[in-house]
């Protein structure tokens, strides 16, 4: 019946979580009784030609149907989305988790990510990038620099027909930021070098352990960062073995724009939905609550110095739009853009069949005074063939005072 009584269905055929509904009507198919590789790869919206038969099994916290014969998939025709290009007077800010990208990945991986940035995201002006690994990937050495990873990505973007990007990041201390052991995962910024009037404000002093501060420029009521790029409170205990937020200061046609890139701790260690302990406890959320408090404090510091500061907080927050950590950022004065979408459109990730928001873009009040355009661009999570397991997202901002 095409899930006729399931809710909420996503706009493209999936099923979306709600605060009190994690969709127990989902059925997970397991290939344990089939020959190797007999289970077809499927996308969201695909169907099966015949009824699926097999015993119901329980393992790893989930009920599963052990199908006894290979399902025959029927293509549902789902295609990857593309967003609109920004206008000349708009600043397009995107966020993209590139899933542990490192130089050992094949050229095809870089090409796929680059194609999505160029064609599906329409080459945004600024991108907060999550899950960039160091130059030797998961090899557990003392290497922490990621310049080779970044360079291969920006070269792949040019090869895909896109503009030349530059990048900024701060190398983490070795093996201190979680993620794949040895990978020294980090967040950073890509920004277009061909856009007139767009530049990164470099202010020296940033390193793995030095915290960025908000400063008032004289007595002007205008804010600047003490260092740019700079990490937000990297020694706070909530960021132990986790990625530290990175603040950057940009200029766009005379206007100052602050951007914070985030990748909060994962949901590893949470109780399974159908596990022994009910209701399931999200143990990992305690750490994200602490991380949210730190970022919210930075937001309050910035808006306290400059009430109309133009601030974008973006990245993989690893929590839902209705979660307490995200609410802390909203309480600090930001607008969470996934919340502004109709519920069937709210998802950047699919886990065990549940479409959900993990990636966010949040705006300060001054950036919501004019009509912006926000888009979660569905290019990965719904497809068996993925460049990443996350969807990218983008907001197009018509800055009021930017010089044309």
mmCIF file of C-alpha atoms in Angstrom:
data_model
loop_
_atom_site.group_PDB
_atom_site.id
_atom_site.type_symbol
_atom_site.label_atom_id
_atom_site.label_comp_id
_atom_site.label_asym_id
_atom_site.label_seq_id
_atom_site.Cartn_x
_atom_site.Cartn_y
_atom_site.Cartn_z
ATOM 1 C CA UNK A 1 0.000 0.000 0.000
ATOM 2 C CA UNK A 2 3.038 2.294 -0.413
ATOM 3 C CA UNK A 3 3.054 3.033 3.314
ATOM 4 C CA UNK A 4 -0.409 4.551 3.165
ATOM 5 C CA UNK A 5 -0.871 4.780 6.937
ATOM 6 C CA UNK A 6 2.709 5.563 7.899
ATOM 7 C CA UNK A 7 3.591 9.080 8.925
ATOM 8 C CA UNK A 8 5.228 11.417 8.368
ATOM 9 C CA UNK A 9 6.266 10.453 4.831
ATOM 10 C CA UNK A 10 9.047 12.527 3.337
ATOM 11 C CA UNK A 11 8.439 14.478 0.157
ATOM 12 C CA UNK A 12 10.534 11.941 -1.768
ATOM 13 C CA UNK A 13 9.171 8.695 -0.378
ATOM 14 C CA UNK A 14 10.918 8.072 2.940
ATOM 15 C CA UNK A 15 9.601 8.368 6.476
ATOM 16 C CA UNK A 16 10.522 11.215 8.830
ATOM 17 C CA UNK A 17 11.019 11.049 12.581
ATOM 18 C CA UNK A 18 9.094 13.205 15.061
ATOM 19 C CA UNK A 19 9.816 13.919 18.740
ATOM 20 C CA UNK A 20 7.639 11.049 19.963
ATOM 21 C CA UNK A 21 7.567 8.872 16.852
ATOM 22 C CA UNK A 22 10.604 7.008 15.550
ATOM 23 C CA UNK A 23 8.468 4.959 13.171
ATOM 24 C CA UNK A 24 8.214 1.419 14.556
ATOM 25 C CA UNK A 25 6.303 0.498 11.378
ATOM 26 C CA UNK A 26 9.628 0.282 9.518
ATOM 27 C CA UNK A 27 10.694 -3.221 8.457
ATOM 28 C CA UNK A 28 14.411 -3.905 8.073
ATOM 29 C CA UNK A 29 15.330 -6.558 5.513
ATOM 30 C CA UNK A 30 18.241 -8.873 6.316
ATOM 31 C CA UNK A 31 20.153 -11.019 3.796
ATOM 32 C CA UNK A 32 21.496 -13.557 6.320
ATOM 33 C CA UNK A 33 19.718 -16.446 4.532
ATOM 34 C CA UNK A 34 20.736 -15.371 1.023
ATOM 35 C CA UNK A 35 23.831 -15.945 -1.038
ATOM 36 C CA UNK A 36 26.453 -13.233 -0.887
ATOM 37 C CA UNK A 37 25.491 -10.083 -2.823
ATOM 38 C CA UNK A 38 22.000 -11.426 -3.555
ATOM 39 C CA UNK A 39 20.248 -8.457 -1.922
ATOM 40 C CA UNK A 40 19.730 -5.697 -4.507
ATOM 41 C CA UNK A 41 20.921 -2.159 -3.902
ATOM 42 C CA UNK A 42 17.901 0.115 -3.696
ATOM 43 C CA UNK A 43 17.107 3.802 -3.413
ATOM 44 C CA UNK A 44 14.287 5.504 -1.581
ATOM 45 C CA UNK A 45 11.027 5.189 -3.571
ATOM 46 C CA UNK A 46 12.047 1.844 -5.107
ATOM 47 C CA UNK A 47 9.607 -1.022 -4.585
ATOM 48 C CA UNK A 48 9.723 -4.820 -4.844
ATOM 49 C CA UNK A 49 7.994 -6.823 -7.548
ATOM 50 C CA UNK A 50 6.721 -9.560 -5.208
ATOM 51 C CA UNK A 51 5.786 -10.003 -1.537
ATOM 52 C CA UNK A 52 8.743 -10.549 0.787
ATOM 53 C CA UNK A 53 8.654 -13.757 2.834
ATOM 54 C CA UNK A 54 10.811 -14.945 5.709
ATOM 55 C CA UNK A 55 11.021 -15.344 9.489
ATOM 56 C CA UNK A 56 11.127 -12.314 11.753
ATOM 57 C CA UNK A 57 14.417 -12.103 13.643
ATOM 58 C CA UNK A 58 15.901 -9.804 16.286
ATOM 59 C CA UNK A 59 19.558 -8.782 16.434
ATOM 60 C CA UNK A 60 21.635 -5.722 17.245
ATOM 61 C CA UNK A 61 18.662 -3.884 18.694
ATOM 62 C CA UNK A 62 16.355 -4.268 15.690
ATOM 63 C CA UNK A 63 13.653 -6.579 14.421
ATOM 64 C CA UNK A 64 14.495 -7.852 10.940
ATOM 65 C CA UNK A 65 12.820 -9.876 8.231
ATOM 66 C CA UNK A 66 15.191 -12.614 7.015
ATOM 67 C CA UNK A 67 14.067 -12.859 3.410
ATOM 68 C CA UNK A 68 14.297 -16.371 1.981
ATOM 69 C CA UNK A 69 14.612 -15.387 -1.677
ATOM 70 C CA UNK A 70 16.314 -12.416 -3.335
ATOM 71 C CA UNK A 71 13.909 -9.481 -3.714
ATOM 72 C CA UNK A 72 13.381 -8.105 -7.208
ATOM 73 C CA UNK A 73 13.672 -4.321 -7.062
ATOM 74 C CA UNK A 74 11.559 -2.003 -9.196
ATOM 75 C CA UNK A 75 13.172 1.351 -9.922
ATOM 76 C CA UNK A 76 11.159 4.202 -8.428
ATOM 77 C CA UNK A 77 12.878 6.833 -10.550
ATOM 78 C CA UNK A 78 14.317 8.985 -7.767
ATOM 79 C CA UNK A 79 16.794 11.587 -9.037
ATOM 80 C CA UNK A 80 19.295 13.792 -7.258
ATOM 81 C CA UNK A 81 18.257 17.356 -6.512
ATOM 82 C CA UNK A 82 20.029 20.528 -7.569
ATOM 83 C CA UNK A 83 19.611 23.922 -5.951
ATOM 84 C CA UNK A 84 19.398 27.317 -7.599
ATOM 85 C CA UNK A 85 22.492 29.420 -8.088
ATOM 86 C CA UNK A 86 22.895 32.504 -5.942
ATOM 87 C CA UNK A 87 22.282 35.936 -7.429
ATOM 88 C CA UNK A 88 25.094 38.461 -7.674
ATOM 89 C CA UNK A 89 23.970 40.290 -4.523
ATOM 90 C CA UNK A 90 23.507 37.076 -2.519
ATOM 91 C CA UNK A 91 26.003 35.256 -0.337
ATOM 92 C CA UNK A 92 25.521 31.488 -0.542
ATOM 93 C CA UNK A 93 26.708 29.607 2.554
ATOM 94 C CA UNK A 94 26.607 25.806 2.511
ATOM 95 C CA UNK A 95 27.533 22.927 4.801
ATOM 96 C CA UNK A 96 28.725 19.506 3.675
ATOM 97 C CA UNK A 97 29.933 16.457 5.617
ATOM 98 C CA UNK A 98 32.312 14.715 3.194
ATOM 99 C CA UNK A 99 32.588 11.459 5.199
ATOM 100 C CA UNK A 100 36.194 10.946 6.270
ATOM 101 C CA UNK A 101 37.789 12.320 3.124
ATOM 102 C CA UNK A 102 41.531 11.713 2.865
ATOM 103 C CA UNK A 103 44.175 11.281 0.136
ATOM 104 C CA UNK A 104 43.870 7.488 0.161
ATOM 105 C CA UNK A 105 40.344 7.799 -1.242
ATOM 106 C CA UNK A 106 40.175 7.098 -4.977
ATOM 107 C CA UNK A 107 39.972 9.954 -7.487
ATOM 108 C CA UNK A 108 36.373 8.925 -8.180
ATOM 109 C CA UNK A 109 35.423 9.876 -4.611
ATOM 110 C CA UNK A 110 36.863 13.356 -4.991
ATOM 111 C CA UNK A 111 35.210 13.699 -8.396
ATOM 112 C CA UNK A 112 31.794 12.725 -7.014
ATOM 113 C CA UNK A 113 32.010 15.244 -4.172
ATOM 114 C CA UNK A 114 33.260 17.935 -6.537
ATOM 115 C CA UNK A 115 30.446 17.283 -8.986
ATOM 116 C CA UNK A 116 27.890 17.727 -6.225
ATOM 117 C CA UNK A 117 29.491 20.984 -5.086
ATOM 118 C CA UNK A 118 29.563 22.354 -8.635
ATOM 119 C CA UNK A 119 26.332 21.020 -10.117
ATOM 120 C CA UNK A 120 23.987 20.182 -7.235
ATOM 121 C CA UNK A 121 25.039 22.982 -4.865
ATOM 122 C CA UNK A 122 25.700 25.510 -7.654
ATOM 123 C CA UNK A 123 29.178 26.384 -6.330
ATOM 124 C CA UNK A 124 28.279 28.260 -3.138
ATOM 125 C CA UNK A 125 30.479 31.110 -1.952
ATOM 126 C CA UNK A 126 31.365 29.576 1.433
ATOM 127 C CA UNK A 127 31.153 25.943 2.550
ATOM 128 C CA UNK A 128 31.667 24.648 6.065
ATOM 129 C CA UNK A 129 33.196 21.218 5.530
ATOM 130 C CA UNK A 130 33.101 18.393 8.055
ATOM 131 C CA UNK A 131 35.142 15.167 8.212
ATOM 132 C CA UNK A 132 38.323 16.263 6.477
ATOM 133 C CA UNK A 133 41.112 13.864 7.484
ATOM 134 C CA UNK A 134 44.840 14.460 7.551
ATOM 135 C CA UNK A 135 47.289 13.738 4.747
ATOM 136 C CA UNK A 136 47.754 10.046 5.506
ATOM 137 C CA UNK A 137 44.174 9.271 6.506
ATOM 138 C CA UNK A 138 43.677 6.522 9.041
ATOM 139 C CA UNK A 139 47.387 5.670 9.253
ATOM 140 C CA UNK A 140 48.141 6.269 12.922
ATOM 141 C CA UNK A 141 51.183 8.523 12.591
ATOM 142 C CA UNK A 142 52.036 11.954 13.946
ATOM 143 C CA UNK A 143 50.810 13.654 10.739
ATOM 144 C CA UNK A 144 48.057 16.218 11.410
ATOM 145 C CA UNK A 145 48.257 18.518 8.368
ATOM 146 C CA UNK A 146 45.458 18.130 5.804
ATOM 147 C CA UNK A 147 46.727 20.361 2.998
ATOM 148 C CA UNK A 148 46.902 17.455 0.536
ATOM 149 C CA UNK A 149 43.291 16.492 1.283
ATOM 150 C CA UNK A 150 42.104 20.068 0.773
ATOM 151 C CA UNK A 151 44.176 20.575 -2.371
ATOM 152 C CA UNK A 152 42.847 17.438 -4.022
ATOM 153 C CA UNK A 153 39.293 18.523 -3.269
ATOM 154 C CA UNK A 154 39.683 22.035 -4.668
ATOM 155 C CA UNK A 155 41.495 20.676 -7.738
ATOM 156 C CA UNK A 156 38.654 18.199 -8.277
ATOM 157 C CA UNK A 157 36.152 21.067 -8.125
ATOM 158 C CA UNK A 158 38.026 22.885 -10.884
ATOM 159 C CA UNK A 159 38.194 19.664 -12.929
ATOM 160 C CA UNK A 160 34.409 19.351 -12.551
ATOM 161 C CA UNK A 161 33.964 22.755 -14.169
ATOM 162 C CA UNK A 162 33.720 24.754 -10.971
ATOM 163 C CA UNK A 163 35.578 27.766 -9.622
ATOM 164 C CA UNK A 164 38.821 27.753 -7.700
ATOM 165 C CA UNK A 165 38.270 27.575 -3.943
ATOM 166 C CA UNK A 166 40.656 28.416 -1.140
ATOM 167 C CA UNK A 167 40.466 26.854 2.330
ATOM 168 C CA UNK A 168 41.137 27.497 5.991
ATOM 169 C CA UNK A 169 41.358 25.095 8.912
ATOM 170 C CA UNK A 170 43.331 24.546 12.109
ATOM 171 C CA UNK A 171 45.207 21.293 12.532
ATOM 172 C CA UNK A 172 44.052 19.419 15.648
ATOM 173 C CA UNK A 173 46.405 18.030 18.244
ATOM 174 C CA UNK A 174 47.260 14.469 17.258
ATOM 175 C CA UNK A 175 44.481 11.968 18.091
ATOM 176 C CA UNK A 176 42.531 14.438 20.245
ATOM 177 C CA UNK A 177 39.425 15.104 18.143
ATOM 178 C CA UNK A 178 37.748 11.713 17.901
ATOM 179 C CA UNK A 179 36.624 10.093 14.690
ATOM 180 C CA UNK A 180 38.549 7.344 12.922
ATOM 181 C CA UNK A 181 41.794 6.627 14.836
ATOM 182 C CA UNK A 182 44.739 8.279 13.117
ATOM 183 C CA UNK A 183 42.547 10.389 10.834
ATOM 184 C CA UNK A 184 42.709 13.624 12.847
ATOM 185 C CA UNK A 185 39.310 14.660 11.569
ATOM 186 C CA UNK A 186 38.497 18.373 11.503
ATOM 187 C CA UNK A 187 36.135 21.035 10.218
ATOM 188 C CA UNK A 188 37.145 23.861 7.921
ATOM 189 C CA UNK A 189 36.049 26.415 5.366
ATOM 190 C CA UNK A 190 36.055 26.409 1.587
ATOM 191 C CA UNK A 191 35.476 29.804 -0.027
ATOM 192 C CA UNK A 192 35.511 30.944 -3.615
ATOM 193 C CA UNK A 193 38.558 32.875 -4.723
ATOM 194 C CA UNK A 194 36.879 34.166 -7.895
ATOM 195 C CA UNK A 195 34.034 36.138 -6.294
ATOM 196 C CA UNK A 196 34.761 39.839 -6.214
ATOM 197 C CA UNK A 197 34.396 41.300 -2.756
ATOM 198 C CA UNK A 198 34.605 37.960 -0.914
ATOM 199 C CA UNK A 199 37.653 37.357 1.220
ATOM 200 C CA UNK A 200 38.630 35.559 4.382
ATOM 201 C CA UNK A 201 39.909 37.786 7.179
ATOM 202 C CA UNK A 202 43.145 36.203 8.376
ATOM 203 C CA UNK A 203 44.070 37.201 11.908
ATOM 204 C CA UNK A 204 47.082 35.268 13.274
ATOM 205 C CA UNK A 205 47.377 33.292 16.485
ATOM 206 C CA UNK A 206 45.013 30.384 15.914
ATOM 207 C CA UNK A 207 46.183 26.905 16.853
ATOM 208 C CA UNK A 208 44.772 23.698 18.318
ATOM 209 C CA UNK A 209 44.560 24.997 21.892
ATOM 210 C CA UNK A 210 44.160 28.794 21.704
ATOM 211 C CA UNK A 211 40.533 29.910 22.120
ATOM 212 C CA UNK A 212 39.042 32.590 19.901
ATOM 213 C CA UNK A 213 37.446 35.594 21.599
ATOM 214 C CA UNK A 214 35.008 38.269 20.486
ATOM 215 C CA UNK A 215 36.446 41.789 20.586
ATOM 216 C CA UNK A 216 34.848 45.176 20.173
ATOM 217 C CA UNK A 217 36.560 47.403 17.619
ATOM 218 C CA UNK A 218 37.323 50.455 19.715
ATOM 219 C CA UNK A 219 34.002 51.743 21.008
ATOM 220 C CA UNK A 220 32.234 51.292 17.696
ATOM 221 C CA UNK A 221 29.761 48.641 18.778
ATOM 222 C CA UNK A 222 31.198 46.451 16.003
ATOM 223 C CA UNK A 223 32.732 43.037 16.639
ATOM 224 C CA UNK A 224 35.743 41.184 15.328
ATOM 225 C CA UNK A 225 37.416 37.887 16.168
ATOM 226 C CA UNK A 226 40.645 37.922 18.163
ATOM 227 C CA UNK A 227 42.032 35.262 15.801
ATOM 228 C CA UNK A 228 40.641 34.064 12.486
ATOM 229 C CA UNK A 229 40.260 31.195 12.007
ATOM 230 C CA UNK A 230 40.013 30.336 15.672
ATOM 231 C CA UNK A 231 38.684 27.443 17.721
ATOM 232 C CA UNK A 232 35.901 28.058 20.223
ATOM 233 C CA UNK A 233 36.957 27.025 23.744
ATOM 234 C CA UNK A 234 38.950 23.962 22.587
ATOM 235 C CA UNK A 235 39.897 22.975 26.142
ATOM 236 C CA UNK A 236 36.312 22.747 27.371
ATOM 237 C CA UNK A 237 35.700 19.189 28.667
ATOM 238 C CA UNK A 238 32.676 18.775 26.402
ATOM 239 C CA UNK A 239 35.010 18.749 23.393
ATOM 240 C CA UNK A 240 37.240 15.968 24.685
ATOM 241 C CA UNK A 241 37.771 13.470 21.845
ATOM 242 C CA UNK A 242 35.483 15.543 19.639
ATOM 243 C CA UNK A 243 35.811 18.118 16.895
ATOM 244 C CA UNK A 244 36.258 21.689 18.068
ATOM 245 C CA UNK A 245 34.066 24.399 16.494
ATOM 246 C CA UNK A 246 35.925 26.735 14.152
ATOM 247 C CA UNK A 247 35.015 30.418 13.850
ATOM 248 C CA UNK A 248 35.978 32.427 10.801
ATOM 249 C CA UNK A 249 35.537 36.056 9.811
ATOM 250 C CA UNK A 250 34.682 36.917 6.216
ATOM 251 C CA UNK A 251 34.188 40.104 4.252
ATOM 252 C CA UNK A 252 31.574 40.185 1.507
ATOM 253 C CA UNK A 253 31.415 43.450 -0.437
ATOM 254 C CA UNK A 254 32.164 45.518 2.608
ATOM 255 C CA UNK A 255 30.027 43.520 5.037
ATOM 256 C CA UNK A 256 31.459 41.391 7.851
ATOM 257 C CA UNK A 257 30.036 37.886 8.126
ATOM 258 C CA UNK A 258 30.990 35.459 10.887
ATOM 259 C CA UNK A 259 30.732 31.718 10.228
ATOM 260 C CA UNK A 260 31.107 28.894 12.751
ATOM 261 C CA UNK A 261 31.755 25.360 11.456
ATOM 262 C CA UNK A 262 30.671 22.493 13.717
ATOM 263 C CA UNK A 263 30.845 18.726 13.979
ATOM 264 C CA UNK A 264 29.506 17.668 17.365
ATOM 265 C CA UNK A 265 29.984 14.244 18.933
ATOM 266 C CA UNK A 266 28.202 11.289 17.364
ATOM 267 C CA UNK A 267 25.336 9.200 18.695
ATOM 268 C CA UNK A 268 27.592 6.220 19.352
ATOM 269 C CA UNK A 269 26.716 4.496 22.616
ATOM 270 C CA UNK A 270 23.028 5.451 22.626
ATOM 271 C CA UNK A 271 20.474 2.774 23.510
ATOM 272 C CA UNK A 272 18.878 1.132 20.445
ATOM 273 C CA UNK A 273 15.254 2.046 19.785
ATOM 274 C CA UNK A 274 14.054 -1.520 20.376
ATOM 275 C CA UNK A 275 16.671 -2.583 22.886
ATOM 276 C CA UNK A 276 16.471 -3.953 26.406
ATOM 277 C CA UNK A 277 16.119 -0.567 28.075
ATOM 278 C CA UNK A 278 12.919 1.342 27.472
ATOM 279 C CA UNK A 279 12.552 4.152 26.872
ATOM 280 C CA UNK A 280 15.951 4.226 25.156
ATOM 281 C CA UNK A 281 18.430 6.729 26.572
ATOM 282 C CA UNK A 282 20.597 8.908 24.337
ATOM 283 C CA UNK A 283 23.720 8.824 26.487
ATOM 284 C CA UNK A 284 25.726 10.783 23.908
ATOM 285 C CA UNK A 285 23.442 13.798 24.245
ATOM 286 C CA UNK A 286 25.021 14.885 27.536
ATOM 287 C CA UNK A 287 28.212 15.747 25.681
ATOM 288 C CA UNK A 288 26.318 17.553 22.916
ATOM 289 C CA UNK A 289 24.459 19.570 25.539
ATOM 290 C CA UNK A 290 27.829 20.734 26.827
ATOM 291 C CA UNK A 291 29.047 21.507 23.313
ATOM 292 C CA UNK A 292 25.872 23.438 22.569
ATOM 293 C CA UNK A 293 26.347 25.501 25.725
ATOM 294 C CA UNK A 294 29.847 26.498 24.588
ATOM 295 C CA UNK A 295 28.719 27.520 21.094
ATOM 296 C CA UNK A 296 25.655 29.300 22.508
ATOM 297 C CA UNK A 297 27.994 31.226 24.806
ATOM 298 C CA UNK A 298 30.041 32.336 21.808
ATOM 299 C CA UNK A 299 26.854 33.435 20.033
ATOM 300 C CA UNK A 300 25.781 35.453 23.064
ATOM 301 C CA UNK A 301 29.226 37.054 23.320
ATOM 302 C CA UNK A 302 29.127 38.099 19.670
ATOM 303 C CA UNK A 303 25.575 39.451 19.757
ATOM 304 C CA UNK A 304 26.346 41.140 23.067
ATOM 305 C CA UNK A 305 29.087 43.180 21.406
ATOM 306 C CA UNK A 306 27.238 43.713 18.123
ATOM 307 C CA UNK A 307 23.510 43.120 18.221
ATOM 308 C CA UNK A 308 23.203 43.141 14.429
ATOM 309 C CA UNK A 309 26.214 40.891 13.783
ATOM 310 C CA UNK A 310 25.765 38.674 10.745
ATOM 311 C CA UNK A 311 26.449 35.145 11.983
ATOM 312 C CA UNK A 312 26.002 31.733 10.393
ATOM 313 C CA UNK A 313 26.393 28.632 12.581
ATOM 314 C CA UNK A 314 26.492 25.499 10.449
ATOM 315 C CA UNK A 315 27.523 21.886 10.302
ATOM 316 C CA UNK A 316 26.834 18.374 11.493
ATOM 317 C CA UNK A 317 25.393 18.825 14.989
ATOM 318 C CA UNK A 318 24.541 15.107 15.206
ATOM 319 C CA UNK A 319 21.167 15.863 16.744
ATOM 320 C CA UNK A 320 17.617 16.547 15.686
ATOM 321 C CA UNK A 321 15.955 19.897 15.107
ATOM 322 C CA UNK A 322 13.725 19.291 18.152
ATOM 323 C CA UNK A 323 16.610 18.269 20.444
ATOM 324 C CA UNK A 324 17.740 20.124 23.593
ATOM 325 C CA UNK A 325 21.241 20.883 22.216
ATOM 326 C CA UNK A 326 19.816 22.608 19.144
ATOM 327 C CA UNK A 327 17.290 24.411 21.325
ATOM 328 C CA UNK A 328 20.182 25.964 23.250
ATOM 329 C CA UNK A 329 21.347 27.671 20.053
ATOM 330 C CA UNK A 330 17.811 28.864 19.370
ATOM 331 C CA UNK A 331 17.578 30.206 22.921
ATOM 332 C CA UNK A 332 20.817 32.119 22.270
ATOM 333 C CA UNK A 333 19.033 34.025 19.514
ATOM 334 C CA UNK A 334 19.539 31.951 16.363
ATOM 335 C CA UNK A 335 16.984 30.639 13.876
ATOM 336 C CA UNK A 336 17.401 26.947 13.042
ATOM 337 C CA UNK A 337 16.621 26.716 9.337
ATOM 338 C CA UNK A 338 15.562 23.030 9.232
ATOM 339 C CA UNK A 339 12.733 23.971 11.606
ATOM 340 C CA UNK A 340 11.427 26.453 9.041
ATOM 341 C CA UNK A 341 10.740 23.694 6.497
ATOM 342 C CA UNK A 342 7.544 21.626 6.359
ATOM 343 C CA UNK A 343 8.094 18.440 8.343
ATOM 344 C CA UNK A 344 8.151 16.148 5.245
ATOM 345 C CA UNK A 345 11.203 18.101 4.017
ATOM 346 C CA UNK A 346 13.222 17.924 7.258
ATOM 347 C CA UNK A 347 15.984 15.390 6.787
ATOM 348 C CA UNK A 348 19.692 15.390 5.991
ATOM 349 C CA UNK A 349 20.488 11.779 6.909
ATOM 350 C CA UNK A 350 18.819 8.363 6.896
ATOM 351 C CA UNK A 351 19.576 5.844 9.640
ATOM 352 C CA UNK A 352 17.927 2.404 9.611
ATOM 353 C CA UNK A 353 15.282 3.830 7.295
ATOM 354 C CA UNK A 354 14.492 6.861 9.455
ATOM 355 C CA UNK A 355 14.861 10.195 7.660
ATOM 356 C CA UNK A 356 16.153 12.772 10.152
ATOM 357 C CA UNK A 357 17.933 16.087 10.564
ATOM 358 C CA UNK A 358 21.521 15.932 11.805
ATOM 359 C CA UNK A 359 22.969 18.834 9.812
ATOM 360 C CA UNK A 360 21.911 22.409 10.475
ATOM 361 C CA UNK A 361 22.333 25.992 9.380
ATOM 362 C CA UNK A 362 21.371 28.626 11.949
ATOM 363 C CA UNK A 363 21.214 32.383 11.408
ATOM 364 C CA UNK A 364 21.507 35.405 13.670
ATOM 365 C CA UNK A 365 18.528 37.820 13.758
ATOM 366 C CA UNK A 366 20.036 40.325 11.317
ATOM 367 C CA UNK A 367 20.234 37.645 8.615
ATOM 368 C CA UNK A 368 16.554 36.722 8.904
ATOM 369 C CA UNK A 369 15.261 40.276 8.440
ATOM 370 C CA UNK A 370 15.326 39.885 4.667
ATOM 371 C CA UNK A 371 13.990 37.017 2.581
ATOM 372 C CA UNK A 372 16.600 34.258 2.450
ATOM 373 C CA UNK A 373 16.343 30.930 0.608
ATOM 374 C CA UNK A 374 17.262 27.679 2.362
ATOM 375 C CA UNK A 375 17.569 24.284 0.736
ATOM 376 C CA UNK A 376 18.500 20.797 1.919
ATOM 377 C CA UNK A 377 19.797 19.329 -1.333
ATOM 378 C CA UNK A 378 18.956 15.628 -1.513
ATOM 379 C CA UNK A 379 21.900 14.067 -3.330
ATOM 380 C CA UNK A 380 23.184 11.268 -1.086
ATOM 381 C CA UNK A 381 21.227 9.859 1.837
ATOM 382 C CA UNK A 382 18.402 8.394 -0.255
ATOM 383 C CA UNK A 383 20.684 6.615 -2.718
ATOM 384 C CA UNK A 384 22.657 3.382 -2.608
ATOM 385 C CA UNK A 385 25.399 5.124 -4.615
ATOM 386 C CA UNK A 386 26.587 7.909 -2.317
ATOM 387 C CA UNK A 387 29.398 10.450 -2.370
ATOM 388 C CA UNK A 388 28.695 10.972 1.348
ATOM 389 C CA UNK A 389 26.169 9.672 3.852
ATOM 390 C CA UNK A 390 24.934 13.229 4.546
ATOM 391 C CA UNK A 391 22.985 15.702 2.449
ATOM 392 C CA UNK A 392 24.556 19.100 1.819
ATOM 393 C CA UNK A 393 22.526 22.206 2.595
ATOM 394 C CA UNK A 394 22.746 25.830 1.499
ATOM 395 C CA UNK A 395 21.283 29.212 2.371
ATOM 396 C CA UNK A 396 21.285 32.186 0.007
ATOM 397 C CA UNK A 397 21.506 35.462 1.913
ATOM 398 C CA UNK A 398 20.728 38.853 0.341
ATOM 399 C CA UNK A 399 22.939 40.996 2.570
ATOM 400 C CA UNK A 400 21.228 44.358 2.971
ATOM 401 C CA UNK A 401 24.296 46.590 3.066
ATOM 402 C CA UNK A 402 26.589 44.707 0.705
ATOM 403 C CA UNK A 403 28.013 46.845 -2.073
ATOM 404 C CA UNK A 404 26.762 45.722 -5.464
#
